[in-house]
XYZ file of C-alpha atoms in Angstrom:
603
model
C 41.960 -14.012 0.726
C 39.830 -14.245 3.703
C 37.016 -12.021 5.403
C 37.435 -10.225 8.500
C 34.881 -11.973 11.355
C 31.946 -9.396 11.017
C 30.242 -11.351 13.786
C 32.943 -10.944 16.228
C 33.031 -7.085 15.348
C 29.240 -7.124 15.933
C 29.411 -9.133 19.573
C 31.870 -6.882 20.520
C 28.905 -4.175 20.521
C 27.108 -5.932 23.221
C 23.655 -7.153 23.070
C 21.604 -4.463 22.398
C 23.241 -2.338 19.381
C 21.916 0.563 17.868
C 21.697 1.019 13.718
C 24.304 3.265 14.130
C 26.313 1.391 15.491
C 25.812 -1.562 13.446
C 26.164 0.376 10.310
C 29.499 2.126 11.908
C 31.070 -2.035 11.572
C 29.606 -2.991 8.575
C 31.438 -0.317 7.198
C 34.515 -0.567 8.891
C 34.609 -4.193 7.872
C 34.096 -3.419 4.327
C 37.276 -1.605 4.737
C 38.986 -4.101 6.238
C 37.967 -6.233 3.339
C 39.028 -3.920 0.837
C 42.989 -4.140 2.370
C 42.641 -7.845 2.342
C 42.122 -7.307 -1.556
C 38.576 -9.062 -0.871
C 36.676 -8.634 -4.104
C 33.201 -6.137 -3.579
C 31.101 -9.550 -5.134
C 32.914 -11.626 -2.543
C 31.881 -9.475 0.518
C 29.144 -8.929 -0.696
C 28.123 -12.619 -0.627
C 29.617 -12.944 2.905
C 27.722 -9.919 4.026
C 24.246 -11.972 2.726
C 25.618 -14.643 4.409
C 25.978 -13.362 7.727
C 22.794 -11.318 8.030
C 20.932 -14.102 7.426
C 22.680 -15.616 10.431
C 23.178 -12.864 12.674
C 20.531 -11.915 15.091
C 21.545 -8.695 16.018
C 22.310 -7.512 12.143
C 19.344 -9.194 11.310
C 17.095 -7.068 13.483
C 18.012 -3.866 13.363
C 19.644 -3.296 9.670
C 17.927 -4.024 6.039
C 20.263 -6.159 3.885
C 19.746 -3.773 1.053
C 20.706 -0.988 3.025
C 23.856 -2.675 4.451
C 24.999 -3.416 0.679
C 24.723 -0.210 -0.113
C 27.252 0.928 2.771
C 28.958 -1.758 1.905
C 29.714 -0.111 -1.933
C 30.054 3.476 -0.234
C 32.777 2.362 1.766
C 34.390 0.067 -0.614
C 34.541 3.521 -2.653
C 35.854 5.372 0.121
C 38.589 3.084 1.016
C 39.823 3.523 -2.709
C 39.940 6.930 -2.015
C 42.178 6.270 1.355
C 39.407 6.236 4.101
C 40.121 3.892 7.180
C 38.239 1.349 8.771
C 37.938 4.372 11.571
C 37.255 7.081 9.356
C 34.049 4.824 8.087
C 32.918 3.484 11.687
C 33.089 7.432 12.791
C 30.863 8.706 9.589
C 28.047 6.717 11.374
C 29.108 7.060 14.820
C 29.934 10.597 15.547
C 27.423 13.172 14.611
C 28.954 16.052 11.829
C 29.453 19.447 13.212
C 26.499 22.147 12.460
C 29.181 24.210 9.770
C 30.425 20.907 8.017
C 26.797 18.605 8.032
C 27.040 19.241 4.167
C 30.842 17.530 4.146
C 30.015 14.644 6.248
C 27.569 12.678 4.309
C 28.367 8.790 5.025
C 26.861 7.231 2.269
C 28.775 9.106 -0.669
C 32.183 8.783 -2.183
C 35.138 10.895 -0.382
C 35.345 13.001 -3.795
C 31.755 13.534 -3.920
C 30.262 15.508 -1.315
C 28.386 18.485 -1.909
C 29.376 21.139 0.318
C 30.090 25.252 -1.622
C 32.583 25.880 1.358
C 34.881 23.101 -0.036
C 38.046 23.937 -2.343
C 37.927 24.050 -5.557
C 39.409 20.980 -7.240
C 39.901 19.305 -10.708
C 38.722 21.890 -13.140
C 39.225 26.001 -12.940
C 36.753 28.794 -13.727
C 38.251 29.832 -16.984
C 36.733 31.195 -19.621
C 35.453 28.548 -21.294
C 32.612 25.655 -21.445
C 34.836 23.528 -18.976
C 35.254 26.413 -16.335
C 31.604 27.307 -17.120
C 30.540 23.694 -16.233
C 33.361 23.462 -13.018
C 31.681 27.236 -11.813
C 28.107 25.330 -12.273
C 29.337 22.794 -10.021
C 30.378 24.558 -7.457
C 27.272 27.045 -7.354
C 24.954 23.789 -7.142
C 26.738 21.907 -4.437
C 24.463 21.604 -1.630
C 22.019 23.008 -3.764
C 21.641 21.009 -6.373
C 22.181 16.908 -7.520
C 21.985 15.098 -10.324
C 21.038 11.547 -9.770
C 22.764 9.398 -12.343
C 21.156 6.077 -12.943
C 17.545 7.941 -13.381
C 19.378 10.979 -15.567
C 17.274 13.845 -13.455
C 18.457 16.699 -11.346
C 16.976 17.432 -7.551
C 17.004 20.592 -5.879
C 17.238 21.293 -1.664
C 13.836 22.810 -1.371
C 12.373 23.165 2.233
C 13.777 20.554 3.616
C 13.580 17.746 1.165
C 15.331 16.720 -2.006
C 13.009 17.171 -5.057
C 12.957 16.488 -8.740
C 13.343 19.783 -10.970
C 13.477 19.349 -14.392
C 13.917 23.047 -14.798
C 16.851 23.720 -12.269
C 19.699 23.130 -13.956
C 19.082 25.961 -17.054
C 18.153 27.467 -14.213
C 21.534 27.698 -12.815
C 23.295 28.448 -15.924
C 21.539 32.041 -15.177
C 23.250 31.829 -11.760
C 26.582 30.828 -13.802
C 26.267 34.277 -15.813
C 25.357 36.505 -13.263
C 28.686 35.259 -11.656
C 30.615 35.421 -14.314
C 29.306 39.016 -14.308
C 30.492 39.906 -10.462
C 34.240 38.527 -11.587
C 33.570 40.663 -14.368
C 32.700 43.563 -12.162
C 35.626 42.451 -9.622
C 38.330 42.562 -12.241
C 40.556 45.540 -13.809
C 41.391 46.405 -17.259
C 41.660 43.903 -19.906
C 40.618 41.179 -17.592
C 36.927 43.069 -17.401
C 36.719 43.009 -20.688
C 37.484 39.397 -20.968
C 35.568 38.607 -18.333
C 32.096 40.531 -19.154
C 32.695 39.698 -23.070
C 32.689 35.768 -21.703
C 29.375 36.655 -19.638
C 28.077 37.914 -23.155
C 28.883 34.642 -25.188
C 27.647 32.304 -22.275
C 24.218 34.139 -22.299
C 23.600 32.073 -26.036
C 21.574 28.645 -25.676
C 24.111 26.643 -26.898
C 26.553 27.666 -24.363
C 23.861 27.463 -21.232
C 22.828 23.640 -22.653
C 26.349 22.929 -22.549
C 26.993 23.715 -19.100
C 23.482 21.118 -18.115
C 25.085 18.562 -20.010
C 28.794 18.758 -18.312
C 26.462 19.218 -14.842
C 25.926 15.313 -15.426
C 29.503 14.677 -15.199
C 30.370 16.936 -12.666
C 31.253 14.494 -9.636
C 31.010 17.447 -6.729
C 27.530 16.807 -7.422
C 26.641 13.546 -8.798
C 24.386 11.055 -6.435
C 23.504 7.159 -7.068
C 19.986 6.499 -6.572
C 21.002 3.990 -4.142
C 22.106 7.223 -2.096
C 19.000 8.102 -1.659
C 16.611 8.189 1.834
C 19.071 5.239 3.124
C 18.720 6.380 6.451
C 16.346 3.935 8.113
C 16.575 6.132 11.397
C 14.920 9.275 9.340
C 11.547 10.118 8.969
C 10.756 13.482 7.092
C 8.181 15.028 8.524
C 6.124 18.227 7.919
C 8.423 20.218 10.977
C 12.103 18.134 10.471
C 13.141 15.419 9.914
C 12.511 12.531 13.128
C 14.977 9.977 13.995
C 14.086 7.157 15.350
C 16.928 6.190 17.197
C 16.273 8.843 19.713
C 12.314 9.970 19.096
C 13.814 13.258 18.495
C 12.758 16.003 16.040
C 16.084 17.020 14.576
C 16.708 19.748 11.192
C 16.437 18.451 7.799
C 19.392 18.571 5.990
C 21.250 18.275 2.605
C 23.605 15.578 3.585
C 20.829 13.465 4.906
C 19.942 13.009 1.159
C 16.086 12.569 1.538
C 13.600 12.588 -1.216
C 10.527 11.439 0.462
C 8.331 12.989 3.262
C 4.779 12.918 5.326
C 3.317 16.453 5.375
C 2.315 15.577 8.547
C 4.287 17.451 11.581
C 5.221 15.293 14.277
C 3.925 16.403 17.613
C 4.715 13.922 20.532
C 1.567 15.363 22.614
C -0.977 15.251 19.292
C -3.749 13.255 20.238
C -7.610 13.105 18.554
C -10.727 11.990 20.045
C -11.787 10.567 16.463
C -8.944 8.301 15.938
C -9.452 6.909 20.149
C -13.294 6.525 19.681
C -12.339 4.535 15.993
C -9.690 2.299 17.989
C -11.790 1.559 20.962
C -14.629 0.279 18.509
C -12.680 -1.738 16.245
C -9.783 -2.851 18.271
C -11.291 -2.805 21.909
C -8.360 -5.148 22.778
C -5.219 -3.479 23.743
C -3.017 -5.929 23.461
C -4.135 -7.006 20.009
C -4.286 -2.934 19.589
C -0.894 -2.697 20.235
C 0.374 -5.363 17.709
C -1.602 -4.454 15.115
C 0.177 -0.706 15.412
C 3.522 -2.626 15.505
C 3.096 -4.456 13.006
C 2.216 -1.061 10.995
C 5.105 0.759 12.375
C 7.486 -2.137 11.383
C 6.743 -1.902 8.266
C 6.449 1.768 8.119
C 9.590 2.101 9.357
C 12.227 -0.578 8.578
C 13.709 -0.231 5.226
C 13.980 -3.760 2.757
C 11.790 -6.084 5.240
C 14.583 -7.121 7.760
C 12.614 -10.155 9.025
C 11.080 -11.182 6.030
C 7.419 -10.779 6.957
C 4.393 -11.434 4.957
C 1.156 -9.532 6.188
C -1.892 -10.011 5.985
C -4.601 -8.191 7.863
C -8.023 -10.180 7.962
C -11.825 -9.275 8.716
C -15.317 -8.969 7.472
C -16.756 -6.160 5.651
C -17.480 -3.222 8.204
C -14.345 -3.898 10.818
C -12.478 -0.823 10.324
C -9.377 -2.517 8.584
C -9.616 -0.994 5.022
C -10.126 3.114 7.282
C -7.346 2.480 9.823
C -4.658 1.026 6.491
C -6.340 4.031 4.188
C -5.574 6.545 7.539
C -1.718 4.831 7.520
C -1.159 5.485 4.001
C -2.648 9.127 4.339
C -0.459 9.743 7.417
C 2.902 8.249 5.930
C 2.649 10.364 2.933
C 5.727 9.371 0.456
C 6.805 6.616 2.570
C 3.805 4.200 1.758
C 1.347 3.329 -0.925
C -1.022 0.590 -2.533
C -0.434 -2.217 -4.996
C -1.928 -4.381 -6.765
C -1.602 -8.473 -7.131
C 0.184 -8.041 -10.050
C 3.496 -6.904 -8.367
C 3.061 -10.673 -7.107
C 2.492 -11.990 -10.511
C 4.494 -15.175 -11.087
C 5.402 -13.810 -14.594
C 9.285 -13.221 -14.576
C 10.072 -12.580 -18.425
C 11.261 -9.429 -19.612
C 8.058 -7.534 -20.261
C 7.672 -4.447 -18.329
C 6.818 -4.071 -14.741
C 5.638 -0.525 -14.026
C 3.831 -1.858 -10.952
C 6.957 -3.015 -9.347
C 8.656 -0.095 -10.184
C 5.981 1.842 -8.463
C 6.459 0.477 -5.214
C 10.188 -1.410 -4.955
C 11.325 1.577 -3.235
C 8.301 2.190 0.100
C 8.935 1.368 3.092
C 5.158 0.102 3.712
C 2.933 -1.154 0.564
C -0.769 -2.020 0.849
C -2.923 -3.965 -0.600
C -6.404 -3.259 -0.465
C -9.592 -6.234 0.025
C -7.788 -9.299 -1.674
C -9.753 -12.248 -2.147
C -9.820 -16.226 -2.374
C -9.239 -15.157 -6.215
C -6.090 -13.709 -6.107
C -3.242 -15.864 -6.784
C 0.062 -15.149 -5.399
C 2.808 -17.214 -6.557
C 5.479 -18.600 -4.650
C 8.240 -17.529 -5.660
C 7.472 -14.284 -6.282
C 5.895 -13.637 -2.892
C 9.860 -15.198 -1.535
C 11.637 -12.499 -3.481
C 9.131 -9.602 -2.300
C 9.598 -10.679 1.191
C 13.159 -11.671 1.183
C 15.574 -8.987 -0.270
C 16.165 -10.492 -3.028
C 17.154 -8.684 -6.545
C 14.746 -8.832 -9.327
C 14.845 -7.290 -12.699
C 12.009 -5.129 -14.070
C 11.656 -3.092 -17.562
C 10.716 0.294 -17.670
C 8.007 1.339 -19.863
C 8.748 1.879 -23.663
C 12.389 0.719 -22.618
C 14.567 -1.914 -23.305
C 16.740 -1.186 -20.209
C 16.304 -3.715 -17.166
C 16.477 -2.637 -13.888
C 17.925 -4.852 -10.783
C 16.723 -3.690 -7.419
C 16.090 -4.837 -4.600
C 12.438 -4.574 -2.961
C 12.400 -2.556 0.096
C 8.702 -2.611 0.812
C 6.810 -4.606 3.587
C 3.601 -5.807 2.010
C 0.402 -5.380 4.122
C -2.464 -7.102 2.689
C -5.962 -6.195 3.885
C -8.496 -9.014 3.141
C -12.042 -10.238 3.772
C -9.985 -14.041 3.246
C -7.269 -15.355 2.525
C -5.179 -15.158 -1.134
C -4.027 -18.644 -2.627
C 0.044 -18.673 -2.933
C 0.687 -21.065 -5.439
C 3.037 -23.901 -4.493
C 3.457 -22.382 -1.110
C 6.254 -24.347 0.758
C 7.312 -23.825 4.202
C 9.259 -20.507 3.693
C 6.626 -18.891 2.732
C 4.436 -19.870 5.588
C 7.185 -18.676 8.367
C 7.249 -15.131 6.695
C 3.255 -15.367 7.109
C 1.617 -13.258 9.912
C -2.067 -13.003 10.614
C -3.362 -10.476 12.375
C -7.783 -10.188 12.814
C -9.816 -7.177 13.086
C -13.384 -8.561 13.339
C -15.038 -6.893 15.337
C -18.016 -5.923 13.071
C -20.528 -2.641 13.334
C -23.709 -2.270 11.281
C -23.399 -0.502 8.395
C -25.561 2.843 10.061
C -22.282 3.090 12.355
C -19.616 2.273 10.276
C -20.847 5.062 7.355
C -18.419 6.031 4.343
C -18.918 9.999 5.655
C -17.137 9.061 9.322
C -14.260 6.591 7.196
C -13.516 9.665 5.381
C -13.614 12.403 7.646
C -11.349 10.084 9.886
C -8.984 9.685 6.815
C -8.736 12.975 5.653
C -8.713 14.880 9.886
C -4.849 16.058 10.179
C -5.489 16.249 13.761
C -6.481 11.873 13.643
C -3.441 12.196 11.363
C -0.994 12.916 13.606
C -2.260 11.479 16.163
C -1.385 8.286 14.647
C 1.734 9.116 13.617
C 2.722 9.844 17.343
C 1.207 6.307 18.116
C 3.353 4.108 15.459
C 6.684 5.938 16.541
C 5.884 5.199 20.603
C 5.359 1.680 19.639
C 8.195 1.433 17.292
C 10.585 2.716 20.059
C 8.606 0.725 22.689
C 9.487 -2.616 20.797
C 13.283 -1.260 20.021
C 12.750 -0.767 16.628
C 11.445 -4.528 15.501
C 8.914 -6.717 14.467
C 6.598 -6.558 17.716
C 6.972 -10.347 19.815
C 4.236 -10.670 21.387
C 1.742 -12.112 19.080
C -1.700 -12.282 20.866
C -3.155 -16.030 20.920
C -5.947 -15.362 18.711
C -3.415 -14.543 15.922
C -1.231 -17.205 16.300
C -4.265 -19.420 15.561
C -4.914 -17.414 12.681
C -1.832 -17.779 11.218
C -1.753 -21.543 11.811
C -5.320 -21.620 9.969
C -4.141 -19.981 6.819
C -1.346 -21.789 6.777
C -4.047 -24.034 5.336
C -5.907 -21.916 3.474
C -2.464 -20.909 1.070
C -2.685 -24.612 -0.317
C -5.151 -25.073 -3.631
C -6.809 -27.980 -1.779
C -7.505 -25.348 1.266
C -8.560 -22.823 -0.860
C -11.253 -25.443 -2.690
C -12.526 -26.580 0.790
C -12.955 -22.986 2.307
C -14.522 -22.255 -1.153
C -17.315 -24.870 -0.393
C -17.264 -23.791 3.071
C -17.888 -20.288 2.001
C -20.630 -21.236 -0.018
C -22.540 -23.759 2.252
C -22.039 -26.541 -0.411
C -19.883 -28.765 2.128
C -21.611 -28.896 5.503
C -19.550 -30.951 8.508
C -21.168 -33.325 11.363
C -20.075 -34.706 14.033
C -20.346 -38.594 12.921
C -21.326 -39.584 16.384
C -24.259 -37.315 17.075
C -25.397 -37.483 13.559
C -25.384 -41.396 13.378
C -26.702 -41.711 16.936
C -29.890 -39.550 15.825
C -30.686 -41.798 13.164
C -29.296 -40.425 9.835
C -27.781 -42.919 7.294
C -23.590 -42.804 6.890
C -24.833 -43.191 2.693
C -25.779 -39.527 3.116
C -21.859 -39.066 3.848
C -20.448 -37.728 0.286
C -18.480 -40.243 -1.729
C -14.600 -40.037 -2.549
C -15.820 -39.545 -6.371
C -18.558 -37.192 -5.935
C -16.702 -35.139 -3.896
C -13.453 -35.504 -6.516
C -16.069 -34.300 -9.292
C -16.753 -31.015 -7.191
C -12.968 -30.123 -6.926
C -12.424 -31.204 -10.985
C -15.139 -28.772 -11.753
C -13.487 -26.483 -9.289
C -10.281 -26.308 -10.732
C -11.391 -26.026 -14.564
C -13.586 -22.419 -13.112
C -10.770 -21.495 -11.144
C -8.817 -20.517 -13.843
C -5.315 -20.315 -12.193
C -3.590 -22.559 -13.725
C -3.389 -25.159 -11.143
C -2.023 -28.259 -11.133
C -4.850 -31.046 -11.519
C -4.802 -33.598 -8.775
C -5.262 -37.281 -9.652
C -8.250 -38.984 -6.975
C -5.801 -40.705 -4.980
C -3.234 -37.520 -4.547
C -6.762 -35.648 -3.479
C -7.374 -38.577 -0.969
C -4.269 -38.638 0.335
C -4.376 -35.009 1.173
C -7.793 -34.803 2.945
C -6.158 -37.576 5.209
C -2.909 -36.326 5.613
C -3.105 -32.809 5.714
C -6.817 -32.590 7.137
C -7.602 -35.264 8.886
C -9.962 -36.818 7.285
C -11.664 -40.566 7.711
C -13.265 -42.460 5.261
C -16.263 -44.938 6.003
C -17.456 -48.054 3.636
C -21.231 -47.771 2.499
C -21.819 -48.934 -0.732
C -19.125 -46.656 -1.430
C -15.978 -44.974 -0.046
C -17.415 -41.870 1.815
C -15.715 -38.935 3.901
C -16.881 -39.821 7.664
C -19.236 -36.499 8.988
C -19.096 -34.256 5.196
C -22.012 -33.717 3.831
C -22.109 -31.850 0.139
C -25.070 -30.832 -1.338
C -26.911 -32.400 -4.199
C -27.672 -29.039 -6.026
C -24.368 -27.826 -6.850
C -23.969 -26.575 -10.532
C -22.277 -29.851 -11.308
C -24.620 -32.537 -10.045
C -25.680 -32.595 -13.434
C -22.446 -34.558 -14.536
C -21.769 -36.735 -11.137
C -23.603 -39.909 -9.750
C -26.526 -38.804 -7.907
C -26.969 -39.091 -4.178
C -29.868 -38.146 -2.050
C -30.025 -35.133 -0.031
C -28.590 -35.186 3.271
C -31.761 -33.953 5.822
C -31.060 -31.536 8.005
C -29.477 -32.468 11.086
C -31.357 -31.031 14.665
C -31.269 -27.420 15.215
C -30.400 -26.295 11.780
């Protein structure tokens, strides 16, 4: 069987689309595939296929969020939805008196609204009708979310874990039991009120929280869950970003996660626009640096794939303005470590992944040359990818499908091992560097910043104008200065980058220009030789202690000329043209000895 053309249902949306709207086909599609007798596997393979290809789907709808419509409406068309009943779910807003009915990511059979008719099991007088009245007093109310086994209860706005609700309800269960009881006549009371008796024993009320988990009126996947990538909880409703609006929280929405932030489009703060003229006096830079916060803050599963990193000096305001982000985005966002980039796939467990798969934004805090990022794992945390993970103390694995953008905040830049081209296009640089003394930039002001709600929503109001201003994607207009710092660490992700910027770091490899130097007099032997500079970077890699592979002296050679640019010169020796290396490094000891290179003029 073939696919229906998604792409020609996409074009036929024009150039601009919104989510909605682009959800609205995918869905309708997956219908369409469904009739065909299309296998769920097979579309979803095509689906892959076609994001990756598609502009428009591309960038403005996460791959793992499209799957999971994809399933929901594979599950609705068994149930006898239509390609229009799906495209409308997304499309057409649900009246105020049925929002609890319409919920487009859930099964037909399984939506949790108390006005609905009773179906399936009856309220008799027994465990089953105990467990079908449970059901029905929870929907809306109440969910049990089956692949964790937990039950969350509608609380002010937002879906939250209660491990206590559903004995809880079996209370609720008995007092209605009780009202029938009350309602009905003659031996019927009786019956009824001597039922309310028996259900009051433990037994009974454990039974009804174990049929609960079976109940489908109110079972939810996890992958149900804050799907929305057009809602925002926030501390006064819930904002959608399609419009800017601050609309009610609701049931059907099906979010777990929240800022405690309210969202006030006039908040401003004098703290927060003194911090951001001093440390990012440029507004264009200003701009893309917010962008690139908001993207990530705001797309779910890393549409375009990006890899951030955020680099500057100690003192530039980096680590306050990503600490104020994570403080400001509340549930949405949170910090990792390396190790969720560990290149370690076996089975044991991966709490750290866990912890994060399932932000939006995930930061990682003053990485170094010593991290060690490997290559494929940074591909299938940037490109939404499954991976399998082990929970603690279980033997259960876990696929899922990353839906974090990483942010890493650095003083330089992490080694990727084996970093190949696709990992450099995800790559994007941005530099705050503008440095204050340490007097100005105290650890008092970074926290009183961080911690001031009025700074706090101040910058939420300033990540959702820029979001909307750049439609919703990854911002476009990357200042120059970036671009060339992306190019330059492009270089540093290689191991024979990372050993040069070490010696650069250091001051152990200095770097003339041949022509002055020569022309003032200085000798090309005080140029370092292709073998003692060879010895540095075989010390380098036995300290490094990454595991890197050991290049041979010709591979080494071959690199400094190809990828660097490097010249070699004949004197006595073979020497690198205009390096100089110093004669007291730590392994001098164990290399041919050369004399020290003098200082060149005005050093």
């Amino acid at each position: 069987m073939s696919t229906p053309d998604l792409v020609q249902m996409i074009k036929s949306l024009g150039d601009e689309p919104s989510r909605r709207a682009l959800h609205g086909e995918v869905a309708a599609w997956a219908v369409s595939c469904h009739g065909a007798g299309v296998a769920l596997d097979t579309a979803t393979a095509e689906l892959t296929t076609l994001w990756d290809g598609t502009p428009p789907l591309q960038d403005r709808a996460a791959l793992a969020t499209l799957e999971k419509i994809l399933r929901a409406a594979y599950r609705n068309a068994e149930q006898g939805a239509t390609a229009d009943d799906e495209r409308g779910r997304y499309l057409t807003p649900p009246p105020a008196d049925q929002a609890d009915a319409d919920i487009i990511t859930l099964p037909v059979d399984r939506r949790m609204t108390a006005a609905a008719p009773r179906a399936g099991l009856s309220e008799t007088a027994s465990d089953t009708g105990n467990i079908a009245r449970a059901a029905r007093l929870a929907a809306g109310r109440v969910c049990y979310v089956i692949e964790k086994d937990i039950f969350i209860e509608w609380v002010d706005g937002l879906w939250r874990r209660n491990d206590r609700v559903a004995m809880d309800l079996t209370l609720r269960v008995i007092d209605d039991i009780r009202r029938e009881a009350e309602a009905a006549s003659g031996q019927g009371a009786d019956r009824w009120a001597s039922w309310a008796h028996q259900s009051e024993a433990l037994p009974r009320r454990e039974a009804i929280v174990r049929g609960l988990k079976t109940a489908q009126r109110i079972a939810v996947s996890v992958h149900d869950l804050d799907t929305d990538p057009d809602h925002v909880v926030v501390g006064n409703g819930t904002l959608h970003l399609g419009t800017g609006e601050l609309i009610e929280s609701e049931p059907g929405h099906l979010n777990t996660r929240c800022t405690p932030v309210d969202y006030d489009p006039e908040a401003a703060s004098e703290k927060l626009d003194e911090f951001l003229d001093l440390f990012l006096p440029d507004r264009a830079e200003r701009s893309y640096i917010l962008g690139v916060i908001a993207y990530a803050a705001f797309t779910i599963g890393n549409p375009k794939k990006k890899l951030i990193v955020i680099l500057g000096d100690t003192n530039t305001g980096k680590s306050t303005l990503m600490e104020l982000a994570l403080r400001t985005l509340g549930d949405y966002a949170g910090s990792f470590n390396v190790s969720v980039f560990r290149g370690n796939l076996d089975d044991r467990a991966r709490p750290d992944l866990l912890a994060v798969a399932r932000l939006r934004l995930a930061v990682a805090f003053e990485a170094s040359r010593r991290w060690a990022l490997h290559d494929d794992q940074a591909k299938k945390m940037t490109g939404g990818d499954p991976i399998l993970a082990r929970r603690m103390r279980s033997d259960e694995m876990i696929e899922l499908y990353p839906e974090f953008t990483p942010i890493i905040v650095t003083n330089a830049m992490p080694t990727i091992i084996d970093a190949d081209t696709a990992v450099k296009k995800r790559l994007d640089v941005s530099l705050m560097d503008t440095q204050v003394d340490a007097d100005t930039d105290r650890q008092e002001a970074r926290d009183e910043l961080v911690n001031d709600p009025e700074a706090q929503r101040a910058l939420l109001v300033l990540l959702v104008e820029v979001f909307l201003a750049n439609g919703g994607r990854f911002p476009r207009d990357t200042p120059q200065r970036f671009l060339e710092a992306t190019m330059r660490a492009f270089d540093d992700l290689t191991p024979v980058g990372q050993f040069l910027g070490d010696l650069h770091e250091t001051g152990q490899l200095i770097e003339v220009d041949p022509l002055e130097y020569e022309g003032q007099g200085y000798a090309r032997t005080n140029y370092v030789t292709a073998r003692a500079l060879y010895a540095a970077y075989t010390q380098w890699v036995a300290e490094d202690r990454r595991g890197r592979e050991h290049l041979g002296i010709r591979q080494l050679n071959d690199k400094l000329r190809g990828d660097y640019g490097w010249e070699t010169t004949q004197s006595g020796d073979q020497r690198w043209r205009g390096k100089l290396l110093r004669s007291d490094l730590p392994w001098s000891a164990d290399t041919p000895q050369m004399a020290p290179p003098p200082a060149p003029p005005d050093w």
